[in-house]
Coordinates of C-alpha atoms and ligand atoms in Angstrom, one line a residue:
X1 CA 8.3 10.6 21.1
X2 CA 9.1 8.6 18.1
X3 CA 10.9 9.7 15.0
X4 CA 9.0 12.2 12.8
X5 CA 9.1 12.2 9.2
X6 CA 10.2 15.4 7.6
X7 CA 7.4 16.2 5.2
X8 CA 5.2 19.1 4.1
X9 CA 2.1 16.9 3.4
X10 CA 2.6 13.9 5.6
X11 CA 2.5 13.8 9.4
X12 CA 4.0 10.5 10.4
X13 CA 5.6 9.4 13.6
X14 CA 7.5 6.0 13.6
X15 CA 8.2 4.4 17.1
X16 CA 6.2 3.3 20.1
X17 CA 2.6 4.6 19.8
X18 CA 2.4 4.9 23.6
X19 CA 5.1 7.6 23.5
X20 CA 3.7 9.3 20.4
X21 CA 1.6 12.3 19.9
X22 CA -1.5 10.1 19.6
X23 CA -2.7 10.7 23.2
X24 CA -2.4 14.4 22.9
X25 CA -4.3 14.4 19.6
X26 CA -7.1 12.3 21.1
X27 CA -7.4 14.4 24.2
X28 CA -6.6 17.8 22.5
X29 CA -7.4 18.6 18.9
X30 CA -10.0 15.6 18.8
X31 CA -10.9 15.8 22.5
X32 CA -14.6 16.5 21.7
X33 CA -14.9 14.3 18.8
X34 CA -16.6 10.9 18.8
X35 CA -13.9 8.3 17.8
X36 CA -14.8 5.6 15.4
X37 CA -12.2 2.8 14.9
X38 CA -12.2 0.8 11.8
X39 CA -10.4 -2.6 12.2
X40 CA -10.7 -6.0 10.3
X41 CA -11.3 -9.3 11.9
X42 CA -7.5 -9.8 12.6
X43 CA -6.7 -6.4 13.9
X44 CA -9.8 -6.4 16.0
X45 CA -8.3 -9.5 17.8
X46 CA -4.5 -8.8 17.7
X47 CA -4.2 -5.0 17.7
X48 CA -7.4 -3.3 19.1
X49 CA -6.8 -4.6 22.7
X50 CA -3.4 -2.9 22.8
X51 CA -4.9 0.4 22.1
X52 CA -8.0 0.1 24.2
X53 CA -5.9 -0.8 27.2
X54 CA -3.4 2.0 26.7
X55 CA -5.6 4.9 25.6
X56 CA -8.3 6.2 28.0
X57 CA -9.6 8.5 25.2
X58 CA -10.6 5.3 23.3
X59 CA -12.8 3.7 26.0
X60 CA -16.0 5.0 24.5
X61 CA -15.1 4.5 20.8
X62 CA -17.4 2.8 18.3
X63 CA -15.6 -0.1 16.7
X64 CA -16.6 -1.1 13.2
X65 CA -15.2 -4.5 12.1
X66 CA -14.7 -4.5 8.4
X67 CA -14.6 -7.9 6.5
X68 CA -10.9 -9.0 6.1
X69 CA -9.2 -9.1 2.8
X70 CA -8.6 -7.6 -0.6
X71 CA -11.8 -9.0 -2.0
X72 CA -13.8 -6.9 0.5
X73 CA -12.2 -3.5 -0.4
X74 CA -15.4 -2.8 -2.2
X75 CA -18.1 -0.2 -2.7
X76 CA -20.6 -2.7 -1.1
X77 CA -18.8 -2.6 2.1
X78 CA -18.4 1.1 2.1
X79 CA -22.2 1.6 1.6
X80 CA -22.8 -0.5 4.7
X81 CA -20.2 1.6 6.8
X82 CA -21.7 4.8 5.6
X83 CA -25.2 3.6 6.7
X84 CA -23.7 2.7 10.1
X85 CA -22.0 6.0 10.5
X86 CA -25.2 7.8 9.7
X87 CA -27.1 5.6 12.1
X88 CA -24.5 6.5 14.9
X89 CA -25.1 10.1 14.0
X90 CA -21.4 10.7 13.3
X91 CA -20.6 14.3 12.5
X92 CA -18.1 16.0 10.2
X93 CA -16.1 17.0 13.4
X94 CA -15.8 13.4 14.5
X95 CA -12.7 11.3 14.0
X96 CA -12.0 8.0 12.3
X97 CA -9.1 5.8 13.2
X98 CA -7.8 3.2 10.8
X99 CA -6.2 0.3 12.6
X100 CA -5.1 -2.2 10.2
X101 CA -3.3 -3.0 7.0
X102 CA -3.6 -1.4 3.6
X103 CA -7.1 -2.7 3.0
X104 CA -8.3 -0.8 6.3
X105 CA -6.4 2.2 5.6
X106 CA -7.3 2.4 2.0
X107 CA -10.9 1.7 2.4
X108 CA -11.2 3.6 5.8
X109 CA -9.6 6.6 4.4
X110 CA -11.9 6.5 1.4
X111 CA -14.9 6.1 3.6
X112 CA -13.8 9.1 5.8
X113 CA -13.0 11.1 2.7
X114 CA -16.5 10.8 1.2
X115 CA -18.7 10.7 4.3
X116 CA -20.2 14.2 4.8
X117 CA -17.6 15.6 2.3
X118 CA -14.8 14.6 4.6
X119 CA -14.1 13.6 8.1
X120 CA -10.6 13.7 9.7
X121 CA -9.0 10.3 10.0
X122 CA -5.8 8.9 11.6
X123 CA -3.9 5.9 10.3
X124 CA -2.4 3.4 12.5
X125 CA -1.0 0.8 10.2
X126 CA -0.5 -2.8 11.5
X127 CA 1.1 -4.4 8.5
X128 CA 4.7 -3.6 7.3
X129 CA 3.2 -2.8 3.9
X130 CA 0.8 -0.3 5.3
X131 CA 3.5 1.3 7.5
X132 CA 5.9 1.9 4.6
X133 CA 3.5 2.6 1.8
X134 CA -0.4 2.5 2.0
X135 CA -1.1 4.6 5.1
X136 CA 1.2 7.3 3.9
X137 CA 0.7 9.7 1.0
X138 CA -3.1 10.1 1.0
X139 CA -4.1 7.7 -1.7
X140 CA -7.5 6.1 -0.5
X141 CA -9.8 3.8 -2.5
X142 CA -11.5 0.5 -3.3
X143 CA -11.4 -1.9 -6.1
X144 CA -14.0 -2.4 -8.7
X145 CA -12.7 -6.0 -9.3
X146 CA -10.8 -7.0 -11.3
X147 CA -9.6 -3.3 -11.4
X148 CA -7.5 -2.4 -8.4
X149 CA -8.2 0.9 -6.7
X150 CA -10.4 2.0 -9.6
X151 CA -12.4 4.3 -7.2
X152 CA -10.7 6.6 -4.9
X153 CA -9.6 10.0 -3.6
X154 CA -6.5 11.8 -2.7
X155 CA -7.1 12.7 1.0
X156 CA -4.2 12.9 3.5
X157 CA -4.7 11.5 7.1
X158 CA -4.5 14.0 9.9
X159 CA -1.6 11.8 11.3
X160 CA 0.0 8.4 10.7
X161 CA 1.5 6.4 13.6
X162 CA 3.8 3.5 12.7
X163 CA 4.6 1.2 15.6
X164 CA 6.6 -1.9 14.8
X165 CA 5.0 -3.5 17.9
X166 CA 2.0 -4.6 15.7
X167 CA 4.2 -6.6 13.5
X168 CA 4.6 -9.3 16.3
X169 CA 1.5 -11.0 15.3
X170 CA 1.6 -10.4 11.5
X171 CA 1.9 -13.7 9.5
X172 CA 5.3 -14.2 7.8
X173 CA 3.9 -14.0 4.3
X174 CA 2.5 -10.6 5.2
X175 CA 5.9 -9.5 6.4
X176 CA 7.4 -10.6 3.1
X177 CA 4.7 -8.6 1.3
X178 CA 5.7 -5.5 3.1
X179 CA 9.4 -6.1 2.3
X180 CA 8.7 -5.9 -1.4
X181 CA 7.4 -2.3 -1.2
X182 CA 10.6 -1.4 0.9
X183 CA 12.8 -3.1 -1.7
X184 CA 10.8 -1.0 -4.4
X185 CA 11.5 2.2 -2.4
X186 CA 15.3 1.4 -2.4
X187 CA 15.3 0.6 -6.1
X188 CA 13.7 3.8 -7.2
X189 CA 15.4 6.2 -5.0
X190 CA 18.0 4.8 -2.5
X191 CA 20.7 2.3 -3.6
X192 CA 22.1 2.2 -0.1
X193 CA 18.9 1.2 1.5
X194 CA 18.4 -1.5 -1.3
X195 CA 21.8 -3.0 -0.5
X196 CA 21.4 -2.8 3.3
X197 CA 18.0 -4.6 3.1
X198 CA 19.3 -7.2 0.7
X199 CA 22.5 -7.9 2.7
X200 CA 21.3 -7.6 6.4
X201 CA 17.5 -8.2 6.3
X202 CA 16.9 -5.3 8.6
X203 CA 13.4 -4.7 7.2
X204 CA 11.4 -4.5 10.5
X205 CA 13.6 -2.2 12.3
X206 CA 12.3 1.2 13.2
X207 CA 15.2 2.7 11.3
X208 CA 14.5 0.9 8.0
X209 CA 10.8 1.6 8.3
X210 CA 11.5 5.2 8.9
X211 CA 13.9 5.3 5.8
X212 CA 11.5 3.7 3.5
X213 CA 8.7 6.1 4.7
X214 CA 10.9 9.1 4.3
X215 CA 11.5 8.1 0.7
X216 CA 7.8 7.9 0.0
X217 CA 7.0 11.1 1.8
X218 CA 9.7 13.0 -0.2
X219 CA 8.3 11.9 -3.4
X220 CA 4.7 12.6 -2.4
X221 CA 5.7 16.1 -1.3
X222 CA 7.2 16.8 -4.8
X223 CA 4.0 15.6 -6.5
X224 CA 1.0 15.0 -4.2
X225 CA -1.5 14.3 -7.0
X226 CA 0.8 11.9 -9.2
X227 CA 1.2 14.1 -12.3
X228 CA 4.9 13.3 -12.6
X229 CA 7.4 12.4 -9.8
X230 CA 5.0 10.3 -7.8
X231 CA 4.6 7.9 -10.7
X232 CA 8.1 6.5 -9.6
X233 CA 6.3 4.9 -6.7
X234 CA 4.4 2.8 -9.4
X235 CA 7.6 0.8 -10.2
X236 CA 6.4 -2.7 -10.5
X237 CA 2.8 -1.9 -10.3
X238 CA 1.7 -1.9 -13.9
X239 CA 2.4 -5.6 -14.2
X240 CA 1.9 -6.3 -10.4
X241 CA -1.7 -4.9 -10.4
X242 CA -2.6 -6.9 -13.5
X243 CA -1.2 -10.2 -11.8
X244 CA -3.0 -9.2 -8.6
X245 CA -6.4 -8.5 -10.3
X246 CA -6.2 -11.7 -12.3
X247 CA -5.3 -13.8 -9.3
X248 CA -8.1 -12.4 -7.2
X249 CA -10.6 -13.0 -10.1
X250 CA -9.4 -16.6 -10.3
X251 CA -9.3 -17.0 -6.5
X252 CA -5.6 -17.6 -6.3
X253 CA -4.3 -16.4 -2.9
X254 CA -1.4 -13.9 -3.4
X255 CA -0.2 -10.9 -1.5
X256 CA 0.0 -7.4 -2.9
X257 CA 3.7 -7.4 -2.1
X258 CA 4.3 -10.7 -4.1
X259 CA 2.5 -9.2 -7.1
X260 CA 4.6 -6.0 -6.8
X261 CA 7.7 -8.2 -6.6
X262 CA 6.8 -10.1 -9.8
X263 CA 6.0 -6.8 -11.4
X264 CA 9.4 -5.5 -10.6
X265 CA 11.0 -8.6 -12.1
X266 CA 9.3 -7.9 -15.3
X267 CA 9.7 -4.1 -15.4
X268 CA 13.4 -4.5 -14.4
X269 CA 13.8 -6.8 -17.4
X270 CA 11.9 -4.4 -19.7
X271 CA 14.4 -1.5 -18.3
X272 CA 17.3 -3.7 -19.4
X273 CA 15.7 -4.6 -22.8
X274 CA 15.2 -0.8 -23.4
X275 CA 19.0 -0.2 -22.7
X276 CA 18.2 1.8 -19.6
X277 CA 19.4 -0.5 -16.9
X278 CA 22.7 -2.5 -17.4
X279 CA 22.5 -6.3 -17.4
X280 CA 24.5 -6.7 -14.2
X281 CA 21.9 -4.7 -12.1
X282 CA 19.0 -6.5 -14.0
X283 CA 20.5 -9.8 -12.9
X284 CA 21.1 -8.5 -9.3
X285 CA 17.6 -7.4 -9.1
X286 CA 15.8 -10.4 -10.8
X287 CA 17.8 -13.1 -9.1
X288 CA 17.2 -11.6 -5.6
X289 CA 13.4 -11.1 -6.1
X290 CA 13.1 -14.7 -7.6
X291 CA 14.9 -16.2 -4.7
X292 CA 12.7 -14.3 -2.3
X293 CA 9.3 -14.5 -4.1
X294 CA 9.5 -17.2 -6.7
X295 CA 7.5 -16.7 -9.8
X296 CA 3.7 -15.9 -10.3
X297 CA 1.3 -18.8 -10.0
X298 CA 0.1 -18.2 -13.5
X299 CA 0.5 -19.9 -16.8
X300 CA 1.5 -18.4 -20.1
X301 CA -2.1 -18.8 -21.3
X302 CA -2.9 -15.9 -18.8
X303 CA -0.7 -13.4 -20.8
X304 CA -3.6 -12.1 -23.0
X305 CA -5.9 -11.4 -19.9
X306 CA -2.8 -9.8 -18.1
X307 CA -2.1 -7.4 -21.1
X308 CA -5.8 -6.6 -21.3
X309 CA -5.9 -5.7 -17.6
X310 CA -2.8 -3.5 -18.2
X311 CA -4.5 -1.5 -20.9
X312 CA -7.4 -0.7 -18.6
X313 CA -5.2 0.1 -15.8
X314 CA -5.6 3.9 -15.0
X315 CA -1.8 4.4 -15.3
X316 CA -2.1 3.5 -19.1
X317 CA -4.1 4.6 -22.2
X318 CA -5.4 2.3 -24.6
X319 CA -2.8 2.5 -27.3
X320 CA 0.4 2.0 -25.2
X321 CA 1.5 0.2 -22.1
X322 CA 3.1 2.6 -19.6
X323 CA 5.6 1.5 -16.8
X324 CA 8.0 3.2 -14.5
X325 CA 11.5 1.9 -15.4
X326 CA 14.8 1.8 -13.7
X327 CA 17.9 3.6 -15.0
X328 CA 20.1 2.4 -12.2
X329 CA 19.6 0.7 -8.8
X330 CA 18.4 3.8 -6.9
X331 CA 17.1 5.7 -9.9
X332 CA 13.7 5.5 -11.7
X333 CA 12.3 7.0 -14.9
X334 CA 8.6 7.6 -15.3
X335 CA 6.4 7.0 -18.3
X336 CA 8.3 4.3 -20.1
X337 CA 6.3 3.4 -23.1
X338 CA 6.4 -0.3 -23.7
X339 CA 5.6 -2.1 -26.9
X340 CA 3.0 -4.8 -26.4
X341 CA 5.5 -7.3 -28.0
X342 CA 8.2 -6.5 -25.5
X343 CA 5.8 -7.0 -22.5
X344 CA 4.8 -10.5 -24.1
X345 CA 8.5 -11.6 -24.4
X346 CA 9.2 -10.8 -20.7
X347 CA 6.0 -12.4 -19.5
X348 CA 6.4 -15.5 -21.5
X349 CA 9.9 -15.9 -20.0
X350 CA 8.5 -15.5 -16.4
X351 CA 5.3 -17.5 -16.5
X352 CA 5.0 -21.4 -16.3
X353 CA 4.2 -23.3 -19.7
Ligands
LIG1 N1 -2.8 3.7 -0.7 C1 -1.7 3.4 -1.1 O1 -0.9 4.3 -1.4 C2 -1.4 2.0 -1.2 C3 0.0 1.6 -1.3 C4 0.3 0.3 -1.4 C5 -0.6 -0.7 -1.2 N2 -1.9 -0.3 -1.0 C6 -3.1 -1.2 -0.8 O2 -2.8 -1.9 0.4 C7 -3.5 -3.1 0.4 C8 -2.6 -4.2 0.9 O3 -2.3 -4.1 2.2 P1 -1.9 -5.1 3.2 O4 -0.8 -5.9 2.6 O5 -1.4 -4.4 4.5 O6 -3.1 -6.0 3.3 P2 -4.3 -6.4 4.3 O7 -4.8 -5.0 4.9 O8 -5.2 -7.3 3.6 O9 -3.5 -7.2 5.6 C9 -3.0 -8.3 5.2 C10 -3.4 -9.4 6.3 O10 -2.9 -9.2 7.5 C11 -3.9 -9.1 8.6 N3 -3.3 -8.3 9.5 C12 -3.1 -6.9 9.5 N4 -2.4 -6.5 10.6 C13 -2.1 -7.7 11.4 C14 -1.5 -7.9 12.6 N5 -0.8 -6.8 13.2 N6 -1.4 -9.1 13.0 C15 -2.1 -10.0 12.5 N7 -2.7 -10.0 11.3 C16 -2.7 -8.7 10.8 C17 -5.1 -8.6 7.8 O11 -6.3 -8.9 8.6 C18 -4.9 -9.3 6.5 O12 -5.5 -10.7 6.7 C19 -3.9 -3.3 -1.0 O13 -5.3 -3.2 -1.2 C20 -3.1 -2.2 -1.8 O14 -3.8 -1.8 -3.0 C21 -2.3 1.1 -1.0

């Protein structure tokens, strides 16, 4: 058996999926359920054969291939899948397995949570980002572009299995994307993890993946529906989601993690500007993130559009921008109120002329 995450709300196992409880679940609790596996084009090719070969209980599964990529995390795709599930006569007692990155686990979880008022689902994340973040904690959803995750539910998966073996085929830029969310977990809650990741680059080990998930699971346990503590996980995301939304609108290819990294640069500088984070720590974070992720592929003329997107973000209201800020490496403060002028100064500094 792999390492089990200690959590009230999240059943997560990290380690080889072959030695995990998956086989018992498929044959026991879900033994009579019809299994529907959601993949995208890449996980169909790279990850599904591994499960199919090793789990007898999946031999009869229906496989639904979702179109790959963030731009397809939409209601239009969900409608087609709900139609297919109805045609396959899928019942409420059946089981969905999401095998993919955050797009598959977010959208697959959303599809499962709405269909017949909710079907059980298991997440088997195949990207680093989905392992340490998207597939844990119960947020499901789709975009209403350019607004990220505008539609969604809080619905916990029955189980999440994180097996680093799937990372073998993951492109480097996607590995880098996942590293950003792990850096975030260290920055908001665990200085030792942040320093270890920064110095030793141990991101893809079972131990680091486990530590990063444990941070998320602990925070989600304290506040499953995001009324307070869970907002700490949004560090880097007010700005990151705006950058991601705008880049997708303009067909600029960026990963979620890159955008979160750029968001963390801006929000660390804002933390410094507001006297919460000392200048040495701001410099430590900013220089390390810039050396890893560079700067956003946007020009200063994009600032108005970014700010407009931030006001429309569900984390904010129309009068004030709201960010999670840092008070130290390893400590975060939620609901930092940011003046638009301060946001403009920091963005102006980061973006190209
Ligand atoms: N629900 C949450 O709490 C939460 C948290 C963070 C991020 N997210 C969401 O997660 C999404 C981003 O997730 P992501 O970065 O995993 O993106 P993704 O699902 O688009 O995966 C990235 C790319 O990697 C490919 N891929 C996946 N696994 C592979 C493998 N093992 N081998 C080869 N290719 C593989 C995918 O096909 C895709 O092209 C965003 O939509 C974001 O909003 C959700």
